[in-house]
mmCIF file of C-alpha atoms in Angstrom:
data_model
loop_
_atom_site.group_PDB
_atom_site.id
_atom_site.type_symbol
_atom_site.label_atom_id
_atom_site.label_comp_id
_atom_site.label_asym_id
_atom_site.label_seq_id
_atom_site.Cartn_x
_atom_site.Cartn_y
_atom_site.Cartn_z
ATOM 1 C CA MET A 769 -27.209 -14.159 -4.854
ATOM 2 C CA GLN A 770 -23.639 -13.048 -4.224
ATOM 3 C CA THR A 771 -21.594 -14.552 -1.384
ATOM 4 C CA TRP A 772 -19.420 -12.180 0.685
ATOM 5 C CA LEU A 773 -16.411 -13.056 2.820
ATOM 6 C CA SER A 774 -14.859 -10.928 5.575
ATOM 7 C CA SER A 775 -11.191 -10.036 6.026
ATOM 8 C CA GLY A 776 -10.878 -7.789 9.046
ATOM 9 C CA THR A 777 -13.148 -4.843 8.451
ATOM 10 C CA ARG A 778 -13.526 -5.354 4.682
ATOM 11 C CA PHE A 779 -16.028 -7.671 2.978
ATOM 12 C CA PHE A 780 -15.167 -9.237 -0.353
ATOM 13 C CA PRO A 781 -17.238 -11.038 -2.979
ATOM 14 C CA ALA A 782 -16.537 -14.754 -2.722
ATOM 15 C CA PHE A 783 -14.739 -14.815 -6.113
ATOM 16 C CA ILE A 784 -11.879 -12.863 -4.477
ATOM 17 C CA ALA A 785 -11.305 -15.536 -1.839
ATOM 18 C CA PRO A 786 -8.829 -17.567 -3.997
ATOM 19 C CA MET A 787 -6.797 -14.395 -4.581
ATOM 20 C CA MET A 788 -6.807 -13.602 -0.849
ATOM 21 C CA ALA A 789 -5.584 -17.140 -0.093
ATOM 22 C CA GLY A 790 -2.355 -16.436 -1.956
ATOM 23 C CA ILE A 791 -1.981 -13.040 -0.254
ATOM 24 C CA SER A 792 -2.286 -14.455 3.228
ATOM 25 C CA LEU A 793 0.774 -16.646 2.858
ATOM 26 C CA SER A 794 3.681 -15.433 4.976
ATOM 27 C CA PHE A 795 7.295 -16.280 4.764
ATOM 28 C CA PRO A 796 9.968 -15.810 7.472
ATOM 29 C CA ALA A 797 11.947 -12.608 7.167
ATOM 30 C CA PRO A 798 14.742 -10.900 9.058
ATOM 31 C CA ALA A 799 13.637 -8.963 12.154
ATOM 32 C CA GLN A 800 14.000 -5.629 10.408
ATOM 33 C CA LEU A 801 11.377 -6.700 7.848
ATOM 34 C CA GLN A 802 8.908 -8.542 10.080
ATOM 35 C CA ALA A 803 5.254 -7.661 9.399
ATOM 36 C CA GLN A 804 3.836 -6.433 12.629
ATOM 37 C CA ALA A 805 0.932 -4.688 14.323
ATOM 38 C CA LEU A 806 1.934 -1.172 15.226
ATOM 39 C CA PRO A 807 0.272 0.374 18.289
ATOM 40 C CA GLY A 808 -2.205 3.092 17.371
ATOM 41 C CA PHE A 809 -2.289 2.161 13.651
ATOM 42 C CA ASN A 810 -5.257 0.245 12.449
ATOM 43 C CA THR A 811 -4.355 -1.122 9.034
ATOM 44 C CA ILE A 812 -6.012 -3.746 6.904
ATOM 45 C CA PHE A 813 -2.988 -5.654 5.673
ATOM 46 C CA GLU A 814 0.752 -6.086 6.507
ATOM 47 C CA ASN A 815 2.919 -3.444 8.122
ATOM 48 C CA VAL A 816 6.711 -3.270 7.817
ATOM 49 C CA THR A 817 9.669 -1.503 9.432
ATOM 50 C CA LEU A 818 12.652 -0.774 7.233
ATOM 51 C CA SER A 819 16.236 0.146 8.252
ATOM 52 C CA PRO A 820 19.038 1.176 5.968
ATOM 53 C CA SER A 821 20.548 -1.755 4.080
ATOM 54 C CA PHE A 822 17.437 -3.816 4.758
ATOM 55 C CA SER A 823 17.402 -7.426 3.542
ATOM 56 C CA PRO A 824 15.931 -8.933 1.544
ATOM 57 C CA ASP A 825 15.744 -6.058 -0.908
ATOM 58 C CA PRO A 826 13.082 -5.656 -2.274
ATOM 59 C CA ALA A 827 10.765 -5.862 0.784
ATOM 60 C CA ILE A 828 7.324 -7.043 -0.224
ATOM 61 C CA VAL A 829 3.822 -6.651 1.246
ATOM 62 C CA ARG A 830 0.512 -7.761 -0.264
ATOM 63 C CA GLY A 831 -3.088 -6.648 -0.163
ATOM 64 C CA ILE A 832 -6.339 -5.988 -2.015
ATOM 65 C CA SER A 833 -6.933 -2.540 -3.549
ATOM 66 C CA GLY A 834 -10.064 -0.438 -3.406
ATOM 67 C CA GLY A 835 -12.741 0.778 -1.104
ATOM 68 C CA GLU A 836 -15.646 3.202 -0.829
ATOM 69 C CA MET A 837 -13.807 6.483 -0.049
ATOM 70 C CA SER A 838 -12.488 8.875 -2.693
ATOM 71 C CA ALA A 839 -8.673 8.925 -2.702
ATOM 72 C CA ASN A 840 -8.703 12.720 -2.834
ATOM 73 C CA ASP A 841 -10.753 12.785 0.412
ATOM 74 C CA VAL A 842 -8.114 10.611 2.147
ATOM 75 C CA ALA A 843 -5.347 12.758 0.689
ATOM 76 C CA THR A 844 -7.232 15.989 1.414
ATOM 77 C CA ARG A 845 -6.305 17.282 -2.067
ATOM 78 C CA THR A 846 -6.807 16.371 -5.702
ATOM 79 C CA GLU A 847 -3.220 16.692 -6.896
ATOM 80 C CA THR A 848 0.289 16.351 -5.400
ATOM 81 C CA ALA A 849 3.762 16.908 -6.835
ATOM 82 C CA THR A 850 3.903 13.180 -7.679
ATOM 83 C CA GLY A 851 0.483 12.955 -9.398
ATOM 84 C CA ALA A 852 -3.264 13.116 -9.136
ATOM 85 C CA CYS A 853 -5.186 11.653 -6.174
ATOM 86 C CA THR A 854 -7.606 9.372 -8.021
ATOM 87 C CA GLY A 855 -9.608 6.249 -7.420
ATOM 88 C CA PHE A 856 -11.287 4.783 -4.336
ATOM 89 C CA VAL A 857 -9.650 3.460 -1.099
ATOM 90 C CA ASP A 858 -10.683 2.362 2.334
ATOM 91 C CA GLU A 859 -10.900 4.874 5.104
ATOM 92 C CA GLN A 860 -8.168 3.177 7.080
ATOM 93 C CA PRO A 861 -4.729 2.584 5.471
ATOM 94 C CA ASP A 862 -3.884 -0.708 3.851
ATOM 95 C CA HIS A 863 -0.353 -0.651 5.251
ATOM 96 C CA THR A 864 1.920 1.237 7.637
ATOM 97 C CA ILE A 865 5.597 1.506 6.807
ATOM 98 C CA VAL A 866 8.094 2.750 9.403
ATOM 99 C CA LEU A 867 11.476 4.010 8.161
ATOM 100 C CA THR A 868 13.987 4.038 11.008
ATOM 101 C CA SER A 869 16.295 6.482 9.202
ATOM 102 C CA VAL A 870 16.361 8.820 6.185
ATOM 103 C CA PHE A 871 16.516 6.917 2.895
ATOM 104 C CA ASN A 872 18.415 8.854 0.221
ATOM 105 C CA PHE A 873 16.615 6.638 -2.267
ATOM 106 C CA LEU A 874 13.618 4.334 -1.809
ATOM 107 C CA ASN A 875 11.347 3.092 -4.575
ATOM 108 C CA LEU A 876 7.854 1.925 -3.581
ATOM 109 C CA GLN A 877 5.939 0.374 -6.438
ATOM 110 C CA VAL A 878 2.559 -1.314 -6.663
ATOM 111 C CA GLU A 879 2.143 -4.285 -9.013
ATOM 112 C CA SER A 880 -1.343 -5.486 -9.882
ATOM 113 C CA PRO A 881 -3.191 -7.117 -12.765
ATOM 114 C CA GLU A 882 -5.616 -4.162 -12.675
ATOM 115 C CA ASP A 883 -5.091 -0.409 -12.904
ATOM 116 C CA THR A 884 -4.475 0.808 -9.290
ATOM 117 C CA THR A 885 -3.733 4.167 -7.614
ATOM 118 C CA LEU A 886 -1.652 5.148 -4.608
ATOM 119 C CA VAL A 887 -1.907 7.535 -1.668
ATOM 120 C CA ILE A 888 0.951 7.907 0.824
ATOM 121 C CA ARG A 889 0.765 10.075 3.944
ATOM 122 C CA GLY A 890 3.803 10.539 6.087
ATOM 123 C CA PRO A 891 6.504 12.941 7.341
ATOM 124 C CA GLY A 892 6.601 16.009 5.104
ATOM 125 C CA GLY A 893 3.268 15.552 3.452
ATOM 126 C CA THR A 894 0.969 13.509 1.262
ATOM 127 C CA TRP A 895 1.806 12.006 -2.150
ATOM 128 C CA CYS A 896 -0.412 10.429 -4.760
ATOM 129 C CA ASN A 897 0.407 8.572 -7.935
ATOM 130 C CA ASP A 898 -1.127 6.700 -10.821
ATOM 131 C CA ASP A 899 0.630 4.974 -13.728
ATOM 132 C CA TYR A 900 4.242 5.321 -12.546
ATOM 133 C CA THR A 901 5.097 2.222 -14.643
ATOM 134 C CA GLY A 902 2.345 1.248 -17.038
ATOM 135 C CA LYS A 903 -0.842 0.972 -15.030
ATOM 136 C CA ASN A 904 1.045 0.561 -11.760
ATOM 137 C CA PRO A 905 1.522 3.469 -9.320
ATOM 138 C CA GLY A 906 4.748 4.192 -7.411
ATOM 139 C CA ILE A 907 6.848 6.822 -5.726
ATOM 140 C CA ALA A 908 10.641 7.018 -5.743
ATOM 141 C CA GLY A 909 13.137 9.404 -4.264
ATOM 142 C CA GLN A 910 14.397 10.556 -0.879
ATOM 143 C CA TRP A 911 12.221 9.577 2.119
ATOM 144 C CA LEU A 912 12.402 11.028 5.626
ATOM 145 C CA SER A 913 12.478 8.745 8.635
ATOM 146 C CA GLY A 914 9.113 8.176 10.303
ATOM 147 C CA THR A 915 5.749 6.464 9.819
ATOM 148 C CA TYR A 916 3.977 6.329 6.453
ATOM 149 C CA GLN A 917 0.375 5.284 5.858
ATOM 150 C CA ILE A 918 -0.248 3.610 2.509
ATOM 151 C CA TRP A 919 -3.530 3.291 0.625
ATOM 152 C CA VAL A 920 -3.845 1.378 -2.693
ATOM 153 C CA GLY A 921 -6.916 2.281 -4.665
ATOM 154 C CA SER A 922 -9.058 1.056 -7.519
ATOM 155 C CA TYR A 923 -10.663 3.225 -10.197
ATOM 156 C CA ARG A 924 -14.210 2.202 -9.346
ATOM 157 C CA GLN A 925 -15.846 2.284 -5.937
ATOM 158 C CA ASP A 926 -16.008 -1.140 -4.309
ATOM 159 C CA GLU A 927 -13.806 -2.703 -7.010
ATOM 160 C CA TYR A 928 -11.082 -4.887 -5.486
ATOM 161 C CA SER A 929 -7.879 -6.259 -7.010
ATOM 162 C CA PRO A 930 -4.916 -8.124 -5.534
ATOM 163 C CA TYR A 931 -1.583 -6.321 -5.495
ATOM 164 C CA VAL A 932 2.023 -6.575 -4.331
ATOM 165 C CA ILE A 933 4.039 -3.550 -3.114
ATOM 166 C CA ARG A 934 7.783 -3.859 -3.699
ATOM 167 C CA MET A 935 10.123 -1.486 -1.802
ATOM 168 C CA THR A 936 13.730 -1.263 -2.839
ATOM 169 C CA ALA A 937 16.655 0.982 -1.924
ATOM 170 C CA LYS A 938 18.454 -0.025 -5.165
ATOM 171 C CA LYS A 939 18.455 2.512 -8.007
#
C-alpha cells in the first residue's frame, strides 16, 4: 500500500516528503524578491516579483515537477521558437513571476536531478524548452514586463521530481 501526502492541490507519494521538506524552507529576501500570493493567480509553489538590478542575483524558487496534463495542452501547441512542448505538468502553474520592467537579458533555468521540461506563458506568447543545459530546461533573452506563468514538467505522467529555478540578469 502506498502512502500519499498532500501539498495544496497536489498529492505526492510519501517517499517525496523528505524532498518536499527541503523545498519548503524559506529564507528572508529583499522586498523585491519576496515570494508572495498574487491575486487571481492560483499557483502551486512560490511566486516572485523581479525589478531591474534585483538582489540577490540569482533569484531562486523551488518546487516539484510533473502532473497529469500534457505540456502541449497547457502551451496550446507542440513546438515554440525555443523548443518542443513535451512532458506532463499540472493544470495550474507551478509559479508566477512578475517582471516590473523590460529585462534586456534574463536567464531562467531549471535544475533538477531528473530530466524536466518547461512551459512559460506570458506577455508576447508561450515558450517551451527541454534540455537547455544537459537535461535541464531554460529560456534566456529579452523579456517584456508583465506576468509570466511557469510550469515545470516531467517526462512521464504523475512522475514528480524536486527542482530549483534560478533567474539571473547576468550574462
